[in-house]
mmCIF file of C-alpha atoms in Angstrom:
data_model
loop_
_atom_site.group_PDB
_atom_site.id
_atom_site.type_symbol
_atom_site.label_atom_id
_atom_site.label_comp_id
_atom_site.label_asym_id
_atom_site.label_seq_id
_atom_site.Cartn_x
_atom_site.Cartn_y
_atom_site.Cartn_z
ATOM 1 C CA MET D 30 -49.147 -2.116 81.450
ATOM 2 C CA TRP D 31 -50.984 -5.106 83.193
ATOM 3 C CA PHE D 32 -53.357 -7.842 82.088
ATOM 4 C CA ASP D 33 -54.962 -9.493 85.560
ATOM 5 C CA SER D 34 -55.908 -12.990 83.982
ATOM 6 C CA HIS D 35 -58.310 -14.117 86.318
ATOM 7 C CA CYS D 36 -60.824 -11.557 87.881
ATOM 8 C CA HIS D 37 -64.504 -11.524 88.459
ATOM 9 C CA ILE D 38 -65.689 -8.202 87.502
ATOM 10 C CA HIS D 39 -69.538 -9.134 88.271
ATOM 11 C CA LEU D 40 -69.384 -9.997 91.549
ATOM 12 C CA CYS D 41 -66.727 -6.523 92.647
ATOM 13 C CA GLU D 42 -69.227 -4.433 94.447
ATOM 14 C CA THR D 43 -67.152 -1.286 93.996
ATOM 15 C CA GLY D 44 -69.736 0.424 91.649
ATOM 16 C CA THR D 45 -70.835 -0.709 88.248
ATOM 17 C CA SER D 46 -68.787 -3.196 86.173
ATOM 18 C CA ALA D 47 -68.094 -0.091 83.967
ATOM 19 C CA ASP D 48 -66.710 1.715 86.665
ATOM 20 C CA VAL D 49 -64.257 -1.212 87.937
ATOM 21 C CA ILE D 50 -62.956 -1.703 84.217
ATOM 22 C CA GLU D 51 -62.510 2.284 84.152
ATOM 23 C CA ARG D 52 -60.138 2.108 87.648
ATOM 24 C CA ALA D 53 -58.089 -0.952 86.386
ATOM 25 C CA ALA D 54 -57.340 1.133 83.045
ATOM 26 C CA ALA D 55 -56.329 4.341 85.159
ATOM 27 C CA ALA D 56 -54.424 1.747 87.602
ATOM 28 C CA GLY D 57 -52.405 0.741 84.240
ATOM 29 C CA VAL D 58 -53.978 -2.727 83.416
ATOM 30 C CA ALA D 59 -55.075 -2.580 79.763
ATOM 31 C CA GLU D 60 -57.051 -5.981 79.524
ATOM 32 C CA MET D 61 -58.557 -8.281 82.030
ATOM 33 C CA LEU D 62 -60.327 -11.455 81.873
ATOM 34 C CA THR D 63 -63.317 -12.034 83.726
ATOM 35 C CA VAL D 64 -64.757 -15.434 84.404
ATOM 36 C CA GLY D 65 -67.488 -17.217 84.840
ATOM 37 C CA ILE D 66 -68.200 -19.988 87.643
ATOM 38 C CA ASP D 67 -72.177 -20.848 86.797
ATOM 39 C CA GLY D 68 -74.613 -20.191 84.221
ATOM 40 C CA PRO D 69 -76.099 -16.713 85.219
ATOM 41 C CA SER D 70 -72.402 -15.354 85.670
ATOM 42 C CA ASN D 71 -71.148 -16.817 82.479
ATOM 43 C CA GLU D 72 -73.903 -15.195 80.261
ATOM 44 C CA LEU D 73 -72.527 -11.781 82.186
ATOM 45 C CA ALA D 74 -68.765 -12.852 81.359
ATOM 46 C CA VAL D 75 -69.816 -12.902 77.618
ATOM 47 C CA SER D 76 -71.781 -9.448 77.908
ATOM 48 C CA LEU D 77 -68.894 -7.657 79.969
ATOM 49 C CA ALA D 78 -66.616 -9.140 76.795
ATOM 50 C CA ALA D 79 -67.912 -6.613 74.619
ATOM 51 C CA ASP D 80 -65.782 -4.368 75.991
ATOM 52 C CA PRO D 81 -62.441 -4.520 74.339
ATOM 53 C CA ARG D 82 -60.485 -4.799 77.226
ATOM 54 C CA VAL D 83 -62.004 -7.452 78.818
ATOM 55 C CA TYR D 84 -62.156 -11.108 77.795
ATOM 56 C CA ALA D 85 -64.245 -13.816 78.717
ATOM 57 C CA ALA D 86 -64.055 -17.339 80.190
ATOM 58 C CA VAL D 87 -66.797 -19.721 80.874
ATOM 59 C CA GLY D 88 -67.516 -22.709 82.618
ATOM 60 C CA ILE D 89 -68.822 -24.554 85.577
ATOM 61 C CA HIS D 90 -66.543 -24.253 89.296
ATOM 62 C CA PRO D 91 -66.382 -27.508 91.193
ATOM 63 C CA ASN D 92 -68.659 -26.176 93.755
ATOM 64 C CA SER D 93 -71.593 -26.118 91.063
ATOM 65 C CA ALA D 94 -70.434 -29.264 89.202
ATOM 66 C CA ASP D 95 -73.737 -30.861 90.153
ATOM 67 C CA GLU D 96 -75.542 -28.301 88.041
ATOM 68 C CA LEU D 97 -73.693 -29.446 84.744
ATOM 69 C CA ASP D 98 -76.100 -31.652 82.691
ATOM 70 C CA ASP D 99 -76.933 -31.403 78.984
ATOM 71 C CA ALA D 100 -78.502 -28.576 78.842
ATOM 72 C CA ALA D 101 -75.539 -26.488 80.757
ATOM 73 C CA ALA D 102 -72.955 -28.278 78.657
ATOM 74 C CA GLU D 103 -74.499 -27.040 75.587
ATOM 75 C CA VAL D 104 -75.430 -23.459 76.317
ATOM 76 C CA LEU D 105 -71.150 -23.612 77.327
ATOM 77 C CA GLU D 106 -70.258 -24.986 73.891
ATOM 78 C CA GLY D 107 -72.601 -22.429 72.177
ATOM 79 C CA SER D 108 -70.699 -19.656 74.344
ATOM 80 C CA LEU D 109 -67.181 -20.913 72.934
ATOM 81 C CA THR D 110 -67.934 -20.258 69.249
ATOM 82 C CA SER D 111 -67.481 -16.571 70.298
ATOM 83 C CA ASP D 112 -63.937 -15.067 69.544
ATOM 84 C CA ARG D 113 -64.699 -13.008 72.656
ATOM 85 C CA VAL D 114 -64.415 -16.013 74.954
ATOM 86 C CA VAL D 115 -60.906 -17.339 74.962
ATOM 87 C CA ALA D 116 -61.405 -20.249 77.700
ATOM 88 C CA VAL D 117 -62.732 -22.648 79.851
ATOM 89 C CA GLY D 118 -63.553 -22.377 83.371
ATOM 90 C CA GLU D 119 -63.015 -22.015 85.631
ATOM 91 C CA THR D 120 -63.034 -26.053 86.826
ATOM 92 C CA GLY D 121 -61.439 -28.116 88.627
ATOM 93 C CA LEU D 122 -61.635 -29.702 91.997
ATOM 94 C CA ASP D 123 -62.546 -28.146 95.450
ATOM 95 C CA PHE D 124 -61.865 -30.192 98.072
ATOM 96 C CA TYR D 125 -62.004 -27.558 100.812
ATOM 97 C CA ARG D 126 -65.986 -27.484 100.821
ATOM 98 C CA ASP D 127 -67.851 -30.515 100.380
ATOM 99 C CA ARG D 128 -70.922 -29.306 98.607
ATOM 100 C CA VAL D 129 -70.573 -31.241 95.601
ATOM 101 C CA PRO D 130 -69.074 -34.940 95.987
ATOM 102 C CA ALA D 131 -65.944 -35.609 94.329
ATOM 103 C CA ASP D 132 -67.013 -37.765 91.778
ATOM 104 C CA ILE D 133 -69.030 -35.335 90.355
ATOM 105 C CA GLN D 134 -66.216 -32.889 90.615
ATOM 106 C CA ARG D 135 -63.990 -34.992 88.616
ATOM 107 C CA ARG D 136 -66.614 -36.166 85.749
ATOM 108 C CA ALA D 137 -67.244 -31.709 85.616
ATOM 109 C CA PHE D 138 -63.525 -31.642 85.140
ATOM 110 C CA ALA D 139 -62.812 -34.362 82.774
ATOM 111 C CA PHE D 140 -65.713 -32.931 80.681
ATOM 112 C CA HIS D 141 -63.964 -29.063 80.520
ATOM 113 C CA ILE D 142 -60.611 -30.452 79.808
ATOM 114 C CA GLN D 143 -62.093 -32.289 76.613
ATOM 115 C CA LEU D 144 -64.098 -29.256 75.596
ATOM 116 C CA ALA D 145 -60.987 -26.994 75.897
ATOM 117 C CA LYS D 146 -59.052 -29.306 73.505
ATOM 118 C CA ARG D 147 -62.135 -29.554 71.082
ATOM 119 C CA TYR D 148 -62.634 -25.578 70.837
ATOM 120 C CA ASP D 149 -58.613 -24.947 71.212
ATOM 121 C CA LYS D 150 -59.275 -22.608 74.241
ATOM 122 C CA ALA D 151 -57.161 -22.342 77.350
ATOM 123 C CA LEU D 152 -58.020 -23.929 80.021
ATOM 124 C CA ILE D 153 -58.587 -22.641 83.647
ATOM 125 C CA ILE D 154 -57.801 -24.655 86.701
ATOM 126 C CA HIS D 155 -59.541 -24.657 90.539
ATOM 127 C CA THR D 156 -57.987 -26.509 93.037
ATOM 128 C CA ARG D 157 -58.573 -26.242 96.786
ATOM 129 C CA ASP D 158 -57.161 -28.951 98.787
ATOM 130 C CA SER D 159 -56.638 -31.007 95.291
ATOM 131 C CA ILE D 160 -53.481 -30.175 93.640
ATOM 132 C CA ASP D 161 -52.561 -33.813 93.744
ATOM 133 C CA GLU D 162 -55.470 -35.134 92.097
ATOM 134 C CA ALA D 163 -55.970 -32.765 89.906
ATOM 135 C CA ILE D 164 -52.389 -33.320 88.258
ATOM 136 C CA GLN D 165 -53.057 -36.861 88.357
ATOM 137 C CA LEU D 166 -56.284 -36.199 86.402
ATOM 138 C CA LEU D 167 -54.910 -34.033 83.866
ATOM 139 C CA GLY D 168 -52.262 -36.668 83.302
ATOM 140 C CA ARG D 169 -55.150 -39.216 82.542
ATOM 141 C CA GLU D 170 -57.048 -37.004 80.523
ATOM 142 C CA LYS D 171 -54.260 -35.343 78.684
ATOM 143 C CA PRO D 172 -54.413 -31.443 79.019
ATOM 144 C CA PRO D 173 -55.064 -28.874 76.257
ATOM 145 C CA GLU D 174 -51.965 -27.029 74.886
ATOM 146 C CA ARG D 175 -52.710 -24.451 77.054
ATOM 147 C CA PHE D 176 -53.646 -24.901 81.265
ATOM 148 C CA VAL D 177 -53.085 -22.706 84.109
ATOM 149 C CA PHE D 178 -53.507 -23.192 87.595
ATOM 150 C CA HIS D 179 -54.878 -20.236 88.649
ATOM 151 C CA CYS D 180 -54.135 -18.776 92.201
ATOM 152 C CA TRP D 181 -51.501 -21.116 92.569
ATOM 153 C CA SER D 182 -51.286 -22.511 96.616
ATOM 154 C CA GLY D 183 -48.798 -25.591 96.302
ATOM 155 C CA ASP D 184 -45.532 -26.358 97.363
ATOM 156 C CA ALA D 185 -42.334 -26.758 95.409
ATOM 157 C CA ILE D 186 -42.794 -30.671 94.048
ATOM 158 C CA GLN D 187 -46.343 -29.739 93.045
ATOM 159 C CA LEU D 188 -45.223 -26.968 91.109
ATOM 160 C CA ARG D 189 -42.546 -28.778 89.687
ATOM 161 C CA ARG D 190 -45.038 -31.903 88.685
ATOM 162 C CA ALA D 191 -47.462 -29.107 87.504
ATOM 163 C CA LEU D 192 -44.335 -27.649 84.834
ATOM 164 C CA GLU D 193 -44.027 -31.288 83.653
ATOM 165 C CA LEU D 194 -47.351 -31.214 82.424
ATOM 166 C CA GLY D 195 -46.787 -28.113 80.685
ATOM 167 C CA ALA D 196 -48.913 -25.983 83.038
ATOM 168 C CA HIS D 197 -48.812 -21.923 83.193
ATOM 169 C CA ILE D 198 -49.118 -20.549 86.822
ATOM 170 C CA SER D 199 -50.579 -17.710 87.842
ATOM 171 C CA PHE D 200 -50.504 -16.139 91.379
ATOM 172 C CA ALA D 201 -53.127 -14.076 93.031
ATOM 173 C CA GLY D 202 -53.526 -11.360 95.860
ATOM 174 C CA ASN D 203 -52.230 -13.819 98.947
ATOM 175 C CA VAL D 204 -48.431 -13.315 97.238
ATOM 176 C CA SER D 205 -48.446 -10.283 98.650
ATOM 177 C CA PHE D 206 -49.620 -11.478 102.355
ATOM 178 C CA ASN D 207 -46.892 -11.519 105.210
ATOM 179 C CA SER D 208 -47.261 -14.692 105.976
ATOM 180 C CA ALA D 209 -46.738 -15.997 102.124
ATOM 181 C CA GLN D 210 -42.966 -16.453 101.772
ATOM 182 C CA ASP D 211 -43.542 -19.773 100.805
ATOM 183 C CA LEU D 212 -45.808 -18.842 97.555
ATOM 184 C CA ARG D 213 -43.228 -16.121 96.823
ATOM 185 C CA ASP D 214 -40.661 -18.428 96.991
ATOM 186 C CA ARG D 215 -42.850 -20.198 94.647
ATOM 187 C CA ALA D 216 -42.982 -17.557 92.493
ATOM 188 C CA SER D 217 -39.425 -17.091 92.385
ATOM 189 C CA GLN D 218 -39.171 -20.596 90.662
ATOM 190 C CA VAL D 219 -41.899 -20.231 87.764
ATOM 191 C CA PRO D 220 -40.070 -20.072 84.298
ATOM 192 C CA ALA D 221 -40.312 -16.614 82.970
ATOM 193 C CA ASP D 222 -42.864 -17.768 80.132
ATOM 194 C CA ARG D 223 -45.475 -20.020 82.096
ATOM 195 C CA LEU D 224 -45.860 -16.719 84.941
ATOM 196 C CA LEU D 225 -49.045 -15.032 84.907
ATOM 197 C CA VAL D 226 -50.849 -12.783 87.676
ATOM 198 C CA GLU D 227 -54.147 -12.204 88.643
ATOM 199 C CA THR D 228 -56.303 -10.653 91.481
ATOM 200 C CA ASP D 229 -59.209 -13.381 91.533
ATOM 201 C CA SER D 230 -60.998 -10.166 92.404
ATOM 202 C CA PRO D 231 -63.286 -9.441 94.550
ATOM 203 C CA TYR D 232 -61.587 -12.136 96.660
ATOM 204 C CA LEU D 233 -57.695 -12.060 98.290
ATOM 205 C CA THR D 234 -57.465 -8.473 98.224
ATOM 206 C CA PRO D 235 -53.333 -7.843 98.070
ATOM 207 C CA ALA D 236 -51.201 -5.674 100.216
ATOM 208 C CA PRO D 237 -51.317 -2.718 100.739
ATOM 209 C CA HIS D 238 -55.460 -2.832 100.832
ATOM 210 C CA ARG D 239 -55.996 -6.032 102.559
ATOM 211 C CA GLY D 240 -59.415 -5.326 104.024
ATOM 212 C CA ASP D 241 -60.662 -3.434 101.102
ATOM 213 C CA PRO D 242 -63.068 -4.886 98.121
ATOM 214 C CA ASN D 243 -60.841 -6.039 95.547
ATOM 215 C CA GLU D 244 -61.071 -5.408 92.127
ATOM 216 C CA PRO D 245 -58.782 -5.743 88.927
ATOM 217 C CA ALA D 246 -56.930 -2.193 89.605
ATOM 218 C CA ASN D 247 -54.784 -4.033 91.851
ATOM 219 C CA VAL D 248 -53.214 -6.688 90.003
ATOM 220 C CA VAL D 249 -50.648 -3.836 89.818
ATOM 221 C CA HIS D 250 -49.739 -4.718 93.589
ATOM 222 C CA VAL D 251 -50.065 -8.723 93.115
ATOM 223 C CA GLY D 252 -47.498 -7.568 90.097
ATOM 224 C CA ALA D 253 -45.226 -6.037 92.499
ATOM 225 C CA ALA D 254 -45.129 -8.754 95.010
ATOM 226 C CA VAL D 255 -44.126 -11.233 92.408
ATOM 227 C CA ALA D 256 -41.144 -8.835 91.016
ATOM 228 C CA GLY D 257 -39.850 -8.562 94.120
ATOM 229 C CA ALA D 258 -39.768 -12.455 94.526
ATOM 230 C CA ARG D 259 -37.724 -12.722 91.199
ATOM 231 C CA GLU D 260 -35.642 -9.402 91.834
ATOM 232 C CA LYS D 261 -37.274 -8.091 88.866
ATOM 233 C CA ASP D 262 -37.943 -4.573 88.457
ATOM 234 C CA PRO D 263 -41.918 -4.473 88.133
ATOM 235 C CA THR D 264 -42.462 -2.651 84.821
ATOM 236 C CA GLU D 265 -40.721 -5.243 83.142
ATOM 237 C CA LEU D 266 -42.913 -8.119 85.040
ATOM 238 C CA ALA D 267 -46.123 -6.289 83.382
ATOM 239 C CA GLU D 268 -44.261 -6.410 80.144
ATOM 240 C CA LEU D 269 -43.705 -9.961 80.701
ATOM 241 C CA THR D 270 -46.982 -11.423 82.700
ATOM 242 C CA THR D 271 -48.732 -9.363 79.590
ATOM 243 C CA ALA D 272 -47.168 -10.949 76.646
ATOM 244 C CA ASN D 273 -47.716 -14.283 78.264
ATOM 245 C CA ALA D 274 -51.254 -13.850 79.187
ATOM 246 C CA ARG D 275 -51.825 -12.782 75.097
ATOM 247 C CA SER D 276 -50.078 -15.500 74.089
ATOM 248 C CA PHE D 277 -51.653 -17.944 76.408
ATOM 249 C CA PHE D 278 -55.238 -16.826 75.428
ATOM 250 C CA GLY D 279 -54.441 -16.673 71.686
ATOM 251 C CA LEU D 280 -54.450 -13.121 71.622
ATOM 252 C CA ALA D 281 -51.151 -12.168 70.190
#
């Protein structure tokens, strides 16, 4: 049974959220983490986590970091008192888009880091054209005990630096793309106890379903690609990454 460690159920367009969850279960996905990115989606994530197969993360995405005022911060902190909310994020830095100035993103990222430490929650990190600076900021702020770079896209040197900080590394559907041999090489290099898999649905639909909407059920294909890169049986990888996810999110 698989654990989708990062999805956005509220954004999946293939039926209702209940349909998405049921299809995932039918595909062998026992549990999943649905991730908020702003105030409204955080509320949806918490409500979806009423289903025992779903857990929630709450945070303000770097592309919405300018929305993180005192009121938004207070709501975030209130959500973190729930046992069904097991992570802070997604947060981080996104220098691919320039909707929010970098200094505002940095302040928001630092706030999320401290929030995760204060509430002893896992931290979910988004990086796009920003891995080096995200690693530097984590080093300055001192990361929480549990943190993950979701949808990993960095090179071997960046991977080594992230692992030296103590990071978990999660791979999404792009690890299955024909053009992604470098990413599969990175997937083969992550220590077994630091490895997670995700869909990041509805984005990055894995092969063999590229072109279709993505959803948590497809984490089985992400896992198959990672298993191939590591020369492991997918069943073994499912057991490994599910155990890792449950430990990482404090569920074990």
